[in-house]
Amino acid sequence: MTGLLALLSSVIWWVLYSSVGAIVPALIVWIVLRWSERVPVVFNRAYLACLVWCLFAILISAGVAAHLGIWHPPLEPLLASGLFRVSLAVSMLVGVFALWRLIPRIDARRIRLTSACMAVAVVMAVGFGVLTTLASN
C-alpha cells in the first residue's frame, strides 16, 4: 500500500511540475508561431502541446538519469552522456510532432511543420542558454 501511495504521489508531482514548467515554453512557442505563421495561433493549444512535450521530456530524462545512476547534482556526467543527448533529440522530435498536430492557427488550418521545428529550436536554445548560465555560476 505504501508503494502504491508513493507511486501515486510521484505521478501527481510529475504532472504538477510539468504543468508549471510548460508555461514558459508555451509563451515562447506562441510568440514564435505568431511571428512565423503571420496568423494568430491559439494559446491554450500551444500550452497543451507544450504540456505533452514537457511530460514526455521529464519522463525520458528521468529514465536516462535513473539508468545512469545520477540522482543528485552535479549533473555534468548526465549532460556529457551520449544516451542523454539521444533522449534530447527524441524529445525534440516529440515536441515538433506535438506542436504540429495539436496547435491550429486561428483560421483552423494546421501550422507548418517548419514553424513547429523553429519553435522547438527556439525553446531548446533558450533552455540551453539558461542552463549554461545557471551551471557556470
PDB file of C-alpha atoms in Angstrom:
ATOM      1  CA  MET A   1       0.000   0.000   0.000  1.00  0.00           C
ATOM      2  CA  THR A   2       2.839   2.377   0.820  1.00  0.00           C
ATOM      3  CA  GLY A   3       4.415   1.705  -2.570  1.00  0.00           C
ATOM      4  CA  LEU A   4       1.139   2.469  -4.321  1.00  0.00           C
ATOM      5  CA  LEU A   5       0.784   5.762  -2.448  1.00  0.00           C
ATOM      6  CA  ALA A   6       4.383   6.682  -3.268  1.00  0.00           C
ATOM      7  CA  LEU A   7       3.765   5.941  -6.943  1.00  0.00           C
ATOM      8  CA  LEU A   8       0.550   7.995  -6.944  1.00  0.00           C
ATOM      9  CA  SER A   9       2.336  10.881  -5.240  1.00  0.00           C
ATOM     10  CA  SER A  10       5.141  10.721  -7.805  1.00  0.00           C
ATOM     11  CA  VAL A  11       2.664  10.826 -10.672  1.00  0.00           C
ATOM     12  CA  ILE A  12       0.864  13.823  -9.148  1.00  0.00           C
ATOM     13  CA  TRP A  13       4.137  15.724  -8.686  1.00  0.00           C
ATOM     14  CA  TRP A  14       5.259  14.775 -12.205  1.00  0.00           C
ATOM     15  CA  VAL A  15       2.078  16.259 -13.700  1.00  0.00           C
ATOM     16  CA  LEU A  16       2.221  19.316 -11.416  1.00  0.00           C
ATOM     17  CA  TYR A  17       5.848  20.148 -12.204  1.00  0.00           C
ATOM     18  CA  SER A  18       5.267  19.539 -15.910  1.00  0.00           C
ATOM     19  CA  SER A  19       2.252  21.850 -15.980  1.00  0.00           C
ATOM     20  CA  VAL A  20       4.181  24.621 -14.252  1.00  0.00           C
ATOM     21  CA  GLY A  21       7.220  24.002 -16.435  1.00  0.00           C
ATOM     22  CA  ALA A  22       5.168  24.189 -19.633  1.00  0.00           C
ATOM     23  CA  ILE A  23       4.140  27.814 -19.140  1.00  0.00           C
ATOM     24  CA  VAL A  24       7.382  29.461 -20.296  1.00  0.00           C
ATOM     25  CA  PRO A  25       7.880  27.166 -23.332  1.00  0.00           C
ATOM     26  CA  ALA A  26       4.230  27.769 -24.268  1.00  0.00           C
ATOM     27  CA  LEU A  27       4.774  31.533 -24.219  1.00  0.00           C
ATOM     28  CA  ILE A  28       7.900  31.175 -26.356  1.00  0.00           C
ATOM     29  CA  VAL A  29       6.130  28.822 -28.775  1.00  0.00           C
ATOM     30  CA  TRP A  30       3.124  31.126 -29.019  1.00  0.00           C
ATOM     31  CA  ILE A  31       5.329  34.148 -29.818  1.00  0.00           C
ATOM     32  CA  VAL A  32       7.441  32.250 -32.366  1.00  0.00           C
ATOM     33  CA  LEU A  33       4.393  30.775 -34.084  1.00  0.00           C
ATOM     34  CA  ARG A  34       2.642  34.154 -34.278  1.00  0.00           C
ATOM     35  CA  TRP A  35       5.772  35.511 -35.928  1.00  0.00           C
ATOM     36  CA  SER A  36       6.496  32.607 -38.288  1.00  0.00           C
ATOM     37  CA  GLU A  37       2.904  31.839 -39.301  1.00  0.00           C
ATOM     38  CA  ARG A  38       1.899  35.528 -39.575  1.00  0.00           C
ATOM     39  CA  VAL A  39      -1.500  34.438 -38.270  1.00  0.00           C
ATOM     40  CA  PRO A  40      -2.527  34.207 -34.603  1.00  0.00           C
ATOM     41  CA  VAL A  41      -2.436  30.761 -33.051  1.00  0.00           C
ATOM     42  CA  VAL A  42      -4.491  29.504 -30.128  1.00  0.00           C
ATOM     43  CA  PHE A  43      -2.527  29.896 -26.872  1.00  0.00           C
ATOM     44  CA  ASN A  44      -4.335  27.199 -24.882  1.00  0.00           C
ATOM     45  CA  ARG A  45      -3.495  24.658 -27.585  1.00  0.00           C
ATOM     46  CA  ALA A  46       0.127  25.819 -27.534  1.00  0.00           C
ATOM     47  CA  TYR A  47       0.108  25.234 -23.776  1.00  0.00           C
ATOM     48  CA  LEU A  48      -1.432  21.774 -24.246  1.00  0.00           C
ATOM     49  CA  ALA A  49       1.212  20.817 -26.805  1.00  0.00           C
ATOM     50  CA  CYS A  50       3.997  22.102 -24.553  1.00  0.00           C
ATOM     51  CA  LEU A  51       2.492  20.212 -21.615  1.00  0.00           C
ATOM     52  CA  VAL A  52       2.538  16.963 -23.588  1.00  0.00           C
ATOM     53  CA  TRP A  53       6.109  17.714 -24.632  1.00  0.00           C
ATOM     54  CA  CYS A  54       7.198  18.523 -21.043  1.00  0.00           C
ATOM     55  CA  LEU A  55       5.552  15.385 -19.666  1.00  0.00           C
ATOM     56  CA  PHE A  56       7.457  13.291 -22.187  1.00  0.00           C
ATOM     57  CA  ALA A  57      10.739  15.184 -21.713  1.00  0.00           C
ATOM     58  CA  ILE A  58      10.693  14.823 -17.932  1.00  0.00           C
ATOM     59  CA  LEU A  59       9.792  11.152 -18.173  1.00  0.00           C
ATOM     60  CA  ILE A  60      12.536  10.288 -20.636  1.00  0.00           C
ATOM     61  CA  SER A  61      15.145  12.472 -18.887  1.00  0.00           C
ATOM     62  CA  ALA A  62      14.380  10.927 -15.507  1.00  0.00           C
ATOM     63  CA  GLY A  63      14.579   7.482 -17.068  1.00  0.00           C
ATOM     64  CA  VAL A  64      18.009   8.203 -18.550  1.00  0.00           C
ATOM     65  CA  ALA A  65      19.238   9.726 -15.279  1.00  0.00           C
ATOM     66  CA  ALA A  66      17.998   6.675 -13.363  1.00  0.00           C
ATOM     67  CA  HIS A  67      19.637   4.351 -15.891  1.00  0.00           C
ATOM     68  CA  LEU A  68      22.949   6.186 -15.462  1.00  0.00           C
ATOM     69  CA  GLY A  69      22.573   6.284 -11.677  1.00  0.00           C
ATOM     70  CA  ILE A  70      22.639  10.082 -11.447  1.00  0.00           C
ATOM     71  CA  TRP A  71      20.186  11.164  -8.759  1.00  0.00           C
ATOM     72  CA  HIS A  72      21.721  14.365  -7.364  1.00  0.00           C
ATOM     73  CA  PRO A  73      23.746  17.326  -8.643  1.00  0.00           C
ATOM     74  CA  PRO A  74      26.289  17.826 -10.131  1.00  0.00           C
ATOM     75  CA  LEU A  75      24.675  16.905 -13.409  1.00  0.00           C
ATOM     76  CA  GLU A  76      27.730  17.257 -15.668  1.00  0.00           C
ATOM     77  CA  PRO A  77      28.004  13.467 -16.199  1.00  0.00           C
ATOM     78  CA  LEU A  78      24.369  13.419 -17.317  1.00  0.00           C
ATOM     79  CA  LEU A  79      24.901  16.278 -19.762  1.00  0.00           C
ATOM     80  CA  ALA A  80      28.026  14.573 -21.137  1.00  0.00           C
ATOM     81  CA  SER A  81      26.233  11.260 -21.663  1.00  0.00           C
ATOM     82  CA  GLY A  82      25.550  10.174 -25.215  1.00  0.00           C
ATOM     83  CA  LEU A  83      22.320   8.483 -24.128  1.00  0.00           C
ATOM     84  CA  PHE A  84      21.058  11.764 -22.675  1.00  0.00           C
ATOM     85  CA  ARG A  85      21.871  13.577 -25.914  1.00  0.00           C
ATOM     86  CA  VAL A  86      19.903  10.979 -27.862  1.00  0.00           C
ATOM     87  CA  SER A  87      16.992  11.409 -25.448  1.00  0.00           C
ATOM     88  CA  LEU A  88      17.095  15.180 -26.034  1.00  0.00           C
ATOM     89  CA  ALA A  89      16.939  14.626 -29.788  1.00  0.00           C
ATOM     90  CA  VAL A  90      13.986  12.251 -29.368  1.00  0.00           C
ATOM     91  CA  SER A  91      12.343  14.784 -27.070  1.00  0.00           C
ATOM     92  CA  MET A  92      12.746  17.487 -29.710  1.00  0.00           C
ATOM     93  CA  LEU A  93      11.148  15.247 -32.332  1.00  0.00           C
ATOM     94  CA  VAL A  94       8.228  14.565 -29.996  1.00  0.00           C
ATOM     95  CA  GLY A  95       7.963  18.317 -29.360  1.00  0.00           C
ATOM     96  CA  VAL A  96       7.813  19.076 -33.079  1.00  0.00           C
ATOM     97  CA  PHE A  97       5.192  16.398 -33.625  1.00  0.00           C
ATOM     98  CA  ALA A  98       3.100  17.590 -30.651  1.00  0.00           C
ATOM     99  CA  LEU A  99       3.207  21.208 -31.780  1.00  0.00           C
ATOM    100  CA  TRP A 100       2.429  20.335 -35.381  1.00  0.00           C
ATOM    101  CA  ARG A 101      -0.512  18.074 -34.540  1.00  0.00           C
ATOM    102  CA  LEU A 102      -2.057  19.975 -31.615  1.00  0.00           C
ATOM    103  CA  ILE A 103      -1.764  23.670 -32.486  1.00  0.00           C
ATOM    104  CA  PRO A 104      -4.206  25.117 -35.017  1.00  0.00           C
ATOM    105  CA  ARG A 105      -3.976  28.563 -36.482  1.00  0.00           C
ATOM    106  CA  ILE A 106      -6.853  30.933 -35.877  1.00  0.00           C
ATOM    107  CA  ASP A 107      -8.157  30.152 -39.394  1.00  0.00           C
ATOM    108  CA  ALA A 108      -8.456  26.441 -38.424  1.00  0.00           C
ATOM    109  CA  ARG A 109      -5.515  25.313 -40.549  1.00  0.00           C
ATOM    110  CA  ARG A 110      -2.624  23.343 -39.104  1.00  0.00           C
ATOM    111  CA  ILE A 111       0.656  25.167 -38.544  1.00  0.00           C
ATOM    112  CA  ARG A 112       3.502  24.378 -40.909  1.00  0.00           C
ATOM    113  CA  LEU A 113       5.972  21.697 -39.892  1.00  0.00           C
ATOM    114  CA  THR A 114       8.846  24.137 -40.384  1.00  0.00           C
ATOM    115  CA  SER A 115       7.208  26.554 -37.938  1.00  0.00           C
ATOM    116  CA  ALA A 116       6.963  23.774 -35.362  1.00  0.00           C
ATOM    117  CA  CYS A 117      10.651  22.964 -35.891  1.00  0.00           C
ATOM    118  CA  MET A 118      11.565  26.638 -35.453  1.00  0.00           C
ATOM    119  CA  ALA A 119       9.525  26.916 -32.254  1.00  0.00           C
ATOM    120  CA  VAL A 120      11.137  23.822 -30.741  1.00  0.00           C
ATOM    121  CA  ALA A 121      14.597  25.068 -31.730  1.00  0.00           C
ATOM    122  CA  VAL A 122      13.988  28.435 -30.058  1.00  0.00           C
ATOM    123  CA  VAL A 123      12.681  26.786 -26.873  1.00  0.00           C
ATOM    124  CA  MET A 124      15.709  24.482 -26.732  1.00  0.00           C
ATOM    125  CA  ALA A 125      18.127  27.365 -27.411  1.00  0.00           C
ATOM    126  CA  VAL A 126      16.614  29.444 -24.619  1.00  0.00           C
ATOM    127  CA  GLY A 127      16.639  26.407 -22.321  1.00  0.00           C
ATOM    128  CA  PHE A 128      20.290  25.650 -23.028  1.00  0.00           C
ATOM    129  CA  GLY A 129      21.173  29.309 -22.560  1.00  0.00           C
ATOM    130  CA  VAL A 130      19.506  29.382 -19.158  1.00  0.00           C
ATOM    131  CA  LEU A 131      21.036  26.032 -18.211  1.00  0.00           C
ATOM    132  CA  THR A 132      24.580  27.055 -19.119  1.00  0.00           C
ATOM    133  CA  THR A 133      24.178  30.386 -17.333  1.00  0.00           C
ATOM    134  CA  LEU A 134      22.997  28.658 -14.170  1.00  0.00           C
ATOM    135  CA  ALA A 135      25.669  25.964 -14.413  1.00  0.00           C
ATOM    136  CA  SER A 136      28.505  28.490 -14.765  1.00  0.00           C
ATOM    137  CA  ASN A 137      27.538  30.331 -11.556  1.00  0.00           C
TER     138      ASN A 137
END
